[in-house]
Short mmCIF file of C-alpha atoms and ligand atoms in Angstrom, two decimals:
data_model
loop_
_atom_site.label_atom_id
_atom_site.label_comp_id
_atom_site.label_asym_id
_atom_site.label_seq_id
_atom_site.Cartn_x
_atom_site.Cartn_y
_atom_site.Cartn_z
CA UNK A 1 88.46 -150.95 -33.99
CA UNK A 2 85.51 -150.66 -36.27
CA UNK A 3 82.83 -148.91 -34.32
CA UNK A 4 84.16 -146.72 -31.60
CA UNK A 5 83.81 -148.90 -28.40
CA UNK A 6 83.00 -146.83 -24.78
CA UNK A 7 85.35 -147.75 -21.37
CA UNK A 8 83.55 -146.63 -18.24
CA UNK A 9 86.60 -146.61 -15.03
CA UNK A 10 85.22 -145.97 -11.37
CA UNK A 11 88.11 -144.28 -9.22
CA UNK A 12 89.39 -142.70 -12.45
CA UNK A 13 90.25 -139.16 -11.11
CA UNK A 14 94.06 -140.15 -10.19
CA UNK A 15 95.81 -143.11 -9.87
CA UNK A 16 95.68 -146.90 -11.58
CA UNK A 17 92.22 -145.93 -13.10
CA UNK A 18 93.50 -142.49 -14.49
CA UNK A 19 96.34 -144.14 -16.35
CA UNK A 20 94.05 -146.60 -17.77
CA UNK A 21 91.68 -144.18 -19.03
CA UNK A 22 94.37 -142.48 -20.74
CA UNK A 23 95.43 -145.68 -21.91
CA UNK A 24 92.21 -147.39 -23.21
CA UNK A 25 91.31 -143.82 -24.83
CA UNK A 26 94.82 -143.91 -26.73
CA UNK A 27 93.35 -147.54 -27.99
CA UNK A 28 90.30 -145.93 -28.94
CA UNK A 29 87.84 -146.17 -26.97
CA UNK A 30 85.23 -143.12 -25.48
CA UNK A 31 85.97 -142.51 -21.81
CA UNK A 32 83.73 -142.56 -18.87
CA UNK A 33 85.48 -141.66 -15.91
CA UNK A 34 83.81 -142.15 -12.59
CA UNK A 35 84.86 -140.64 -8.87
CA UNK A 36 83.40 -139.19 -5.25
CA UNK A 37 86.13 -137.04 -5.43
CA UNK A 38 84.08 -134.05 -7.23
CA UNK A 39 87.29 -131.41 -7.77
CA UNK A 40 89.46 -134.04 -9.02
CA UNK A 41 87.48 -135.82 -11.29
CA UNK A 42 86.52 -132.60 -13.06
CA UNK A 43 90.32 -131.26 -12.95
CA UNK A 44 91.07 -135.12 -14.41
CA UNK A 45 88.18 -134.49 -17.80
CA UNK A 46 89.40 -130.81 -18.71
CA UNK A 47 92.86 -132.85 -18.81
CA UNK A 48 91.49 -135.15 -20.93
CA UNK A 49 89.38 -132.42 -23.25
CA UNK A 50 93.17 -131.14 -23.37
CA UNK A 51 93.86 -134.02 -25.13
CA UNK A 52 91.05 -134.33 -27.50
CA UNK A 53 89.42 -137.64 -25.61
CA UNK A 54 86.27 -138.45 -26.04
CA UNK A 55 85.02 -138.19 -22.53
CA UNK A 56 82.16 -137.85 -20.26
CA UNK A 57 82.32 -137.98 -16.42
CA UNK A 58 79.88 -139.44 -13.55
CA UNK A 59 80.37 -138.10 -9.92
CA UNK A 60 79.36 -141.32 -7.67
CA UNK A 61 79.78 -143.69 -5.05
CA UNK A 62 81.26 -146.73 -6.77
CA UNK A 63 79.75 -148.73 -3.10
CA UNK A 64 76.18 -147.51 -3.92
CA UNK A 65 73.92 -150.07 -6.00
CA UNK A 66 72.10 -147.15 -7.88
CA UNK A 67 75.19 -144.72 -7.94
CA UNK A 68 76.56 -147.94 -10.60
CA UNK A 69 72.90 -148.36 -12.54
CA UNK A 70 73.26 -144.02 -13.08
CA UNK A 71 77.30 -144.55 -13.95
CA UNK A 72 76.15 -147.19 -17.29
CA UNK A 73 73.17 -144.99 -17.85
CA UNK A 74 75.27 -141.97 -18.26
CA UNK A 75 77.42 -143.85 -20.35
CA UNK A 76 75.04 -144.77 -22.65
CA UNK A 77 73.44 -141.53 -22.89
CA UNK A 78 76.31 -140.14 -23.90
CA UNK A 79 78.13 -142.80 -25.83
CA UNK A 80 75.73 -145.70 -26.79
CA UNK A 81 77.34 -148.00 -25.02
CA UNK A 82 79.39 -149.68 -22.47
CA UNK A 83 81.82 -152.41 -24.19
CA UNK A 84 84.38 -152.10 -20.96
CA UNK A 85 83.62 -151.98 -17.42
CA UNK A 86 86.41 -151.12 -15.11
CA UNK A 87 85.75 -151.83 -11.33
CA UNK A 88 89.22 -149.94 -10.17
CA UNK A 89 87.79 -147.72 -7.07
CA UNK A 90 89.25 -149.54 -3.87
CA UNK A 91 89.98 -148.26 -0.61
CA UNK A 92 92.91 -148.96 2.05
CA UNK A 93 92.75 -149.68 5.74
CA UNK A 94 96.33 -150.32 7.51
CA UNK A 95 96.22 -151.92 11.04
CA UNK A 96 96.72 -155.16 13.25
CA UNK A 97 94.10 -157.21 13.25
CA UNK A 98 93.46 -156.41 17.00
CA UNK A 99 92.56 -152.85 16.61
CA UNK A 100 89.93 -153.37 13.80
CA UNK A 101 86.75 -151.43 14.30
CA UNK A 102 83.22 -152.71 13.09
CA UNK A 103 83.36 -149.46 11.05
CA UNK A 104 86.06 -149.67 9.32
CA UNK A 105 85.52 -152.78 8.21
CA UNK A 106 82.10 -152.62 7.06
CA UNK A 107 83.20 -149.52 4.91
CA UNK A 108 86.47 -150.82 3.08
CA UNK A 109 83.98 -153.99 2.66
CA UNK A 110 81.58 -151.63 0.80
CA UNK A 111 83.51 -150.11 -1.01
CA UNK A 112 86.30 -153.31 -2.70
CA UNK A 113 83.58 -155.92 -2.52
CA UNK A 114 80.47 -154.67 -2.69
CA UNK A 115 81.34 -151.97 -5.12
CA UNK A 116 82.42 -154.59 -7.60
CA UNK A 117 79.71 -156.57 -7.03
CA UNK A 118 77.34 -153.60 -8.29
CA UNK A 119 79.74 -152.83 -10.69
CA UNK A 120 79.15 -156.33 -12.53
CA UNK A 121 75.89 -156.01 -12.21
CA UNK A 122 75.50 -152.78 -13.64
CA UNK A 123 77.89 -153.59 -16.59
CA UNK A 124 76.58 -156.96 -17.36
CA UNK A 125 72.75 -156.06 -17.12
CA UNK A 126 73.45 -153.56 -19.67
CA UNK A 127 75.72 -155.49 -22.00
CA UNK A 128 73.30 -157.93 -22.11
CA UNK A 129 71.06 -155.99 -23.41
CA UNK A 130 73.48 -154.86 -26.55
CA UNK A 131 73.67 -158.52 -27.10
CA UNK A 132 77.11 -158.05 -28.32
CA UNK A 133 79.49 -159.34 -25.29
CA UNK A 134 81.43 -157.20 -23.37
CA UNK A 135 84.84 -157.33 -20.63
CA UNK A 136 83.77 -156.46 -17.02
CA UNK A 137 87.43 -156.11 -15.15
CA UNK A 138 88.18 -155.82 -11.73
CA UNK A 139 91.08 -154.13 -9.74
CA UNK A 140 92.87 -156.83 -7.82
CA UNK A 141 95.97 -157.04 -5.99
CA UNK A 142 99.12 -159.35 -5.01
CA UNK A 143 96.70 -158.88 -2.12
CA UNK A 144 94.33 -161.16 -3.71
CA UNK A 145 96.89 -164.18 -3.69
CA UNK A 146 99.00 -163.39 -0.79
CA UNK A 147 97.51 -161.74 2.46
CA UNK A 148 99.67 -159.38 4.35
CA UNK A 149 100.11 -158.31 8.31
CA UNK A 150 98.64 -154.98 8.70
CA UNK A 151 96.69 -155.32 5.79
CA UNK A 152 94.72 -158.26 6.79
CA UNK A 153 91.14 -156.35 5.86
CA UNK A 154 92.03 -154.95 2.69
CA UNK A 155 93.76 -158.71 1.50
CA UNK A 156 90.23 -160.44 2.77
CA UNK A 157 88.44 -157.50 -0.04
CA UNK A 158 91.12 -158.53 -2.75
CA UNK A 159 90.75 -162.36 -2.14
CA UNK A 160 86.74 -161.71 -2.31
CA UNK A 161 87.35 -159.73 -5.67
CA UNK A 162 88.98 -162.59 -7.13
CA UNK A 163 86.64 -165.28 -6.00
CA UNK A 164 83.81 -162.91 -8.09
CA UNK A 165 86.21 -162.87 -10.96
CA UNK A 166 85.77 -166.35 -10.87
CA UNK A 167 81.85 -166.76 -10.26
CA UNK A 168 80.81 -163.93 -12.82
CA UNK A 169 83.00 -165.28 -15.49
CA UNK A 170 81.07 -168.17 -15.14
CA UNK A 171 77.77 -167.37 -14.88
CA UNK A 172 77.88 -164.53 -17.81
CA UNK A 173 79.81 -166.57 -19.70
CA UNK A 174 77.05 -167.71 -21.97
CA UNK A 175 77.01 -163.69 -23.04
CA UNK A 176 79.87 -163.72 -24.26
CA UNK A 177 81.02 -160.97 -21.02
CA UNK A 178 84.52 -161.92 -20.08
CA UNK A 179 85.29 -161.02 -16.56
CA UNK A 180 89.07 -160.60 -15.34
CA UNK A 181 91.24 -159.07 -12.73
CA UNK A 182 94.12 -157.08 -12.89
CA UNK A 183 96.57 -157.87 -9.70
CA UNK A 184 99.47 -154.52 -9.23
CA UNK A 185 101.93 -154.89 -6.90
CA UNK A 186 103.55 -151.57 -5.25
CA UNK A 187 102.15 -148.79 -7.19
CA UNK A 188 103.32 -145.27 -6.58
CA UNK A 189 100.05 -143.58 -6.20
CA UNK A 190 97.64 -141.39 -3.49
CA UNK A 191 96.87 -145.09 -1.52
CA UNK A 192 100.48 -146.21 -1.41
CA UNK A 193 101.37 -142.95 0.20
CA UNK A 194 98.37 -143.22 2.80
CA UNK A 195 100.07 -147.12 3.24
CA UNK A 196 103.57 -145.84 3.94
CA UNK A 197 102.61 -142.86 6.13
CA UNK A 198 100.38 -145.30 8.14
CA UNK A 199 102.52 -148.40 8.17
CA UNK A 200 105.88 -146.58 8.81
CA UNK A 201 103.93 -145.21 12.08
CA UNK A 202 103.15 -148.42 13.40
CA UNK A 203 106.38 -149.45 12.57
CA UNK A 204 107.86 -146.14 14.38
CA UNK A 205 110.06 -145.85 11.05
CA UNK A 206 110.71 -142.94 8.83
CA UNK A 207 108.18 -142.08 6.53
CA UNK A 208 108.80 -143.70 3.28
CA UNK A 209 110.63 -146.57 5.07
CA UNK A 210 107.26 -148.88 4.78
CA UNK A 211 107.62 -148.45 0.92
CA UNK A 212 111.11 -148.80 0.29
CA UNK A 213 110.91 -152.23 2.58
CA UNK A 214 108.14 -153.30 0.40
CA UNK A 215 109.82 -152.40 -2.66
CA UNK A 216 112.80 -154.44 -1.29
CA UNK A 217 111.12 -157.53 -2.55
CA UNK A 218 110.81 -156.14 -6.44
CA UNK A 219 112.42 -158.58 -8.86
CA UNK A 220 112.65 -156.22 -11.56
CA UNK A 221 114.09 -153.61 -8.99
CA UNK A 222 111.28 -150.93 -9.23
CA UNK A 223 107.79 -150.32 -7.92
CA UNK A 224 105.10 -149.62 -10.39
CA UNK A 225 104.01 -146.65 -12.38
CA UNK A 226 100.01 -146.71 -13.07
CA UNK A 227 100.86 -147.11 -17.46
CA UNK A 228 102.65 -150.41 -15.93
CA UNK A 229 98.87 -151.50 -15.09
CA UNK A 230 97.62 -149.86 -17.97
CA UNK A 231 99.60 -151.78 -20.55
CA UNK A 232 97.98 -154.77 -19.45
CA UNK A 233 94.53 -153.60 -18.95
CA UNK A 234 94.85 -152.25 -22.08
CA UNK A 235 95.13 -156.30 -23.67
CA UNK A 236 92.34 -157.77 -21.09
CA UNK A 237 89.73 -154.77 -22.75
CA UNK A 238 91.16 -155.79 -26.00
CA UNK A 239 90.30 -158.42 -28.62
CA UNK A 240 93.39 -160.25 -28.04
CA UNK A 241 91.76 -161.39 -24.80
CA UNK A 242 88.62 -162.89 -25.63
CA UNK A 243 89.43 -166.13 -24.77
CA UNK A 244 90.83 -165.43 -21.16
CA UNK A 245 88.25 -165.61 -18.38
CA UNK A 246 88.12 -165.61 -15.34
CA UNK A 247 91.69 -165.04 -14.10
CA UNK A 248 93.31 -162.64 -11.54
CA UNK A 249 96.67 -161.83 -13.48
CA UNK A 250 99.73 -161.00 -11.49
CA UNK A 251 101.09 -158.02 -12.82
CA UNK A 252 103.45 -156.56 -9.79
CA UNK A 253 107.14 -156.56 -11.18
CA UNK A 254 107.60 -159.73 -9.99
CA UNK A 255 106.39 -160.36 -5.90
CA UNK A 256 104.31 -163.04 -5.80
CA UNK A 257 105.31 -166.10 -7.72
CA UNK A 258 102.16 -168.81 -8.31
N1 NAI B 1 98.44 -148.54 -5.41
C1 NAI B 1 98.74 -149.83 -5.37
O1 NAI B 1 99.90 -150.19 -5.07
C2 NAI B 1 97.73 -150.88 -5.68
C3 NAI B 1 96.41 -150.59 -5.91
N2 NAI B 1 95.53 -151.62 -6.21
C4 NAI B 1 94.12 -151.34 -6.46
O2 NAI B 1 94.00 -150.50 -7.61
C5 NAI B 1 92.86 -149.65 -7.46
C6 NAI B 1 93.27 -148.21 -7.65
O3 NAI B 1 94.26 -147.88 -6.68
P1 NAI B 1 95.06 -146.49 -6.65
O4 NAI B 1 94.99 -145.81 -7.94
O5 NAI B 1 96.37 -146.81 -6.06
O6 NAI B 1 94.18 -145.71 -5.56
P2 NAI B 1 94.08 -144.13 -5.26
O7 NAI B 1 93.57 -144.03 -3.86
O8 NAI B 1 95.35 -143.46 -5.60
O9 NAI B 1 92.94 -143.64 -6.27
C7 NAI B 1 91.66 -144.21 -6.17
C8 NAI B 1 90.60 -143.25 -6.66
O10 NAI B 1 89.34 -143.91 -6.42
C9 NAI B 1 88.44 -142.98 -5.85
N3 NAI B 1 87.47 -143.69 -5.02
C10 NAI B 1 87.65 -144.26 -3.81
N4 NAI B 1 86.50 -144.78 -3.37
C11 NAI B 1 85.57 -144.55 -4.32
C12 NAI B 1 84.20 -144.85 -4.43
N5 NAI B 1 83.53 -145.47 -3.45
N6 NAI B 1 83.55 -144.48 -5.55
C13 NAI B 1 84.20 -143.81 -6.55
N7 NAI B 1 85.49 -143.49 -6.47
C14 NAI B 1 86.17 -143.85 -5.38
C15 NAI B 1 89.30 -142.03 -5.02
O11 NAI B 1 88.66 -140.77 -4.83
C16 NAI B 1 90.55 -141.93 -5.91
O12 NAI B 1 90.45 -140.86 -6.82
C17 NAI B 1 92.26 -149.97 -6.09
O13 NAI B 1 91.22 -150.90 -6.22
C18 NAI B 1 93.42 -150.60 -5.34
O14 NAI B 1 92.99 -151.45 -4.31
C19 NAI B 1 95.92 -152.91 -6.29
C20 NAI B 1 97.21 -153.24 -6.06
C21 NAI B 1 98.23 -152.27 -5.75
C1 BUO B 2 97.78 -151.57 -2.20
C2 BUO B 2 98.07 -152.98 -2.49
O1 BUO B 2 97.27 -153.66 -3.07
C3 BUO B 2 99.28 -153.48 -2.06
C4 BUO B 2 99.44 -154.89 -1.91
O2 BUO B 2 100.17 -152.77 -1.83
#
């Protein structure tokens, strides 16, 4: 990399959008790390400081319009620039359809849809401005191609997120800002457990069960660690991408098959 490119993440305290930062700052790149979750986030940069990464960190709502605007200006204060923008921070809801509540759906809307939605905005606005380009890329899901029982909400958010993929690659692509989507399958992180525990209720199973039944369906026999998703993050906020847009990339092990 000639000039040191910055990587801003939202939902980067734990998880998928930890193990990309780490990632993505291994390839280089300053580190903006983004999450509501105050304690964690600042637990997640001394790690980083640990490890000599360039970082700087943004407490904020990844749903809120102007919590986005303040994450790019902060990275640009600090760093420059924002050459990667990561919309990772996505929220679960487990139930049948049925039970549902107005509430919950308006606020797992907020935060996988219209997060991302502010998310491009922010990113693009700004990296039109640089006039140099840029890779806005959004956390997916198998969820995105396939919809699941008891995760009917959450599937609707994913398939929305990839329909956006689709629409902002288009209209930004005269900027030369690519816009993809990253699609994990069973990851082992803090959402999967909240999955199980809730899933393996309504399904009066042991806890764990929920997982291991999903994990059932794993053609390479394993669910996913977070550096799975990071190794191919890592190539869509690369070079070697520039002439993918668009797309919502399965990247799950081997579930879904399209
Ligand atoms: N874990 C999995 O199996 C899969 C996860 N995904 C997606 O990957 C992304 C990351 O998932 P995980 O790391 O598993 O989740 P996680 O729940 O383990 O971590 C997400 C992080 O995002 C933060 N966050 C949540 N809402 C936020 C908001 N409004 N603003 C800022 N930060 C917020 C949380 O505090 C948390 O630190 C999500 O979009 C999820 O839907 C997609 C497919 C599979
Ligand atoms: C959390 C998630 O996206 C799935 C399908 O497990």
């Amino acid at each position: 990399m000639n000039q040191q490119k910055t990587a801003v993440i939202t939902g980067s305290a734990q998880g998928i959008g930890k193990g990309i930062a780490l990632r993505l700052a291994k390839d280089g790149f300053n580190i903006v790390l983004n999450d509501l979750n105050e304690d964690l986030l600042h637990e997640t940069v001394r790690e980083f400081e640990t490890k000599q990464i360039k970082v700087a960190a943004f407490v904020g709502d990844a749903a809120k319009q102007n919590d986005q605007r303040a994450l790019v200006e902060k990275a640009v204060d600090r760093f420059g620039s924002v050459d990667v923008f990561i919309n990772n921070a996505g929220v679960e809801q487990v139930a049948p359809i049925e039970e549902i509540t107005p509430d919950q759906l308006e606020s797992l809307f907020q935060v996988n849809v219209f997060g991302v939605v502010y998310g491009i905005q922010a990113a693009a606005e700004q990296m039109k401005k640089q006039e140099n380009g840029g890779k806005i890329i959004n956390a997916c899901s198998i969820a995105g191609h396939q919809a699941y029982t008891m995760l009917s909400a959450y599937c609707a958010t994913k398939f929305a997120v990839r329909s956006f993929t689709q629409s902002a690659a288009q209209e930004y692509a005269k900027d030369k800002i690519t816009v993809n989507a990253y699609c994990p399958g069973i990851v082992g992180t803090s959402m999967w457990e909240r999955i199980d525990e809730a899933m393996s209720r309504y399904m009066n199973v042991e806890k764990g069960e929920a997982f291991k039944k999903f994990a059932e369906g794993i053609a390479l026999g394993r669910t996913q660690e977070p550096e799975d998703v990071a190794n191919f993050v890592s190539y869509l906020a690369s070079t070697d991408s520039d002439y993918m847009t668009g797309q919502s990339i399965m990247i799950d092990g081997g579930i879904v098959f399209n």
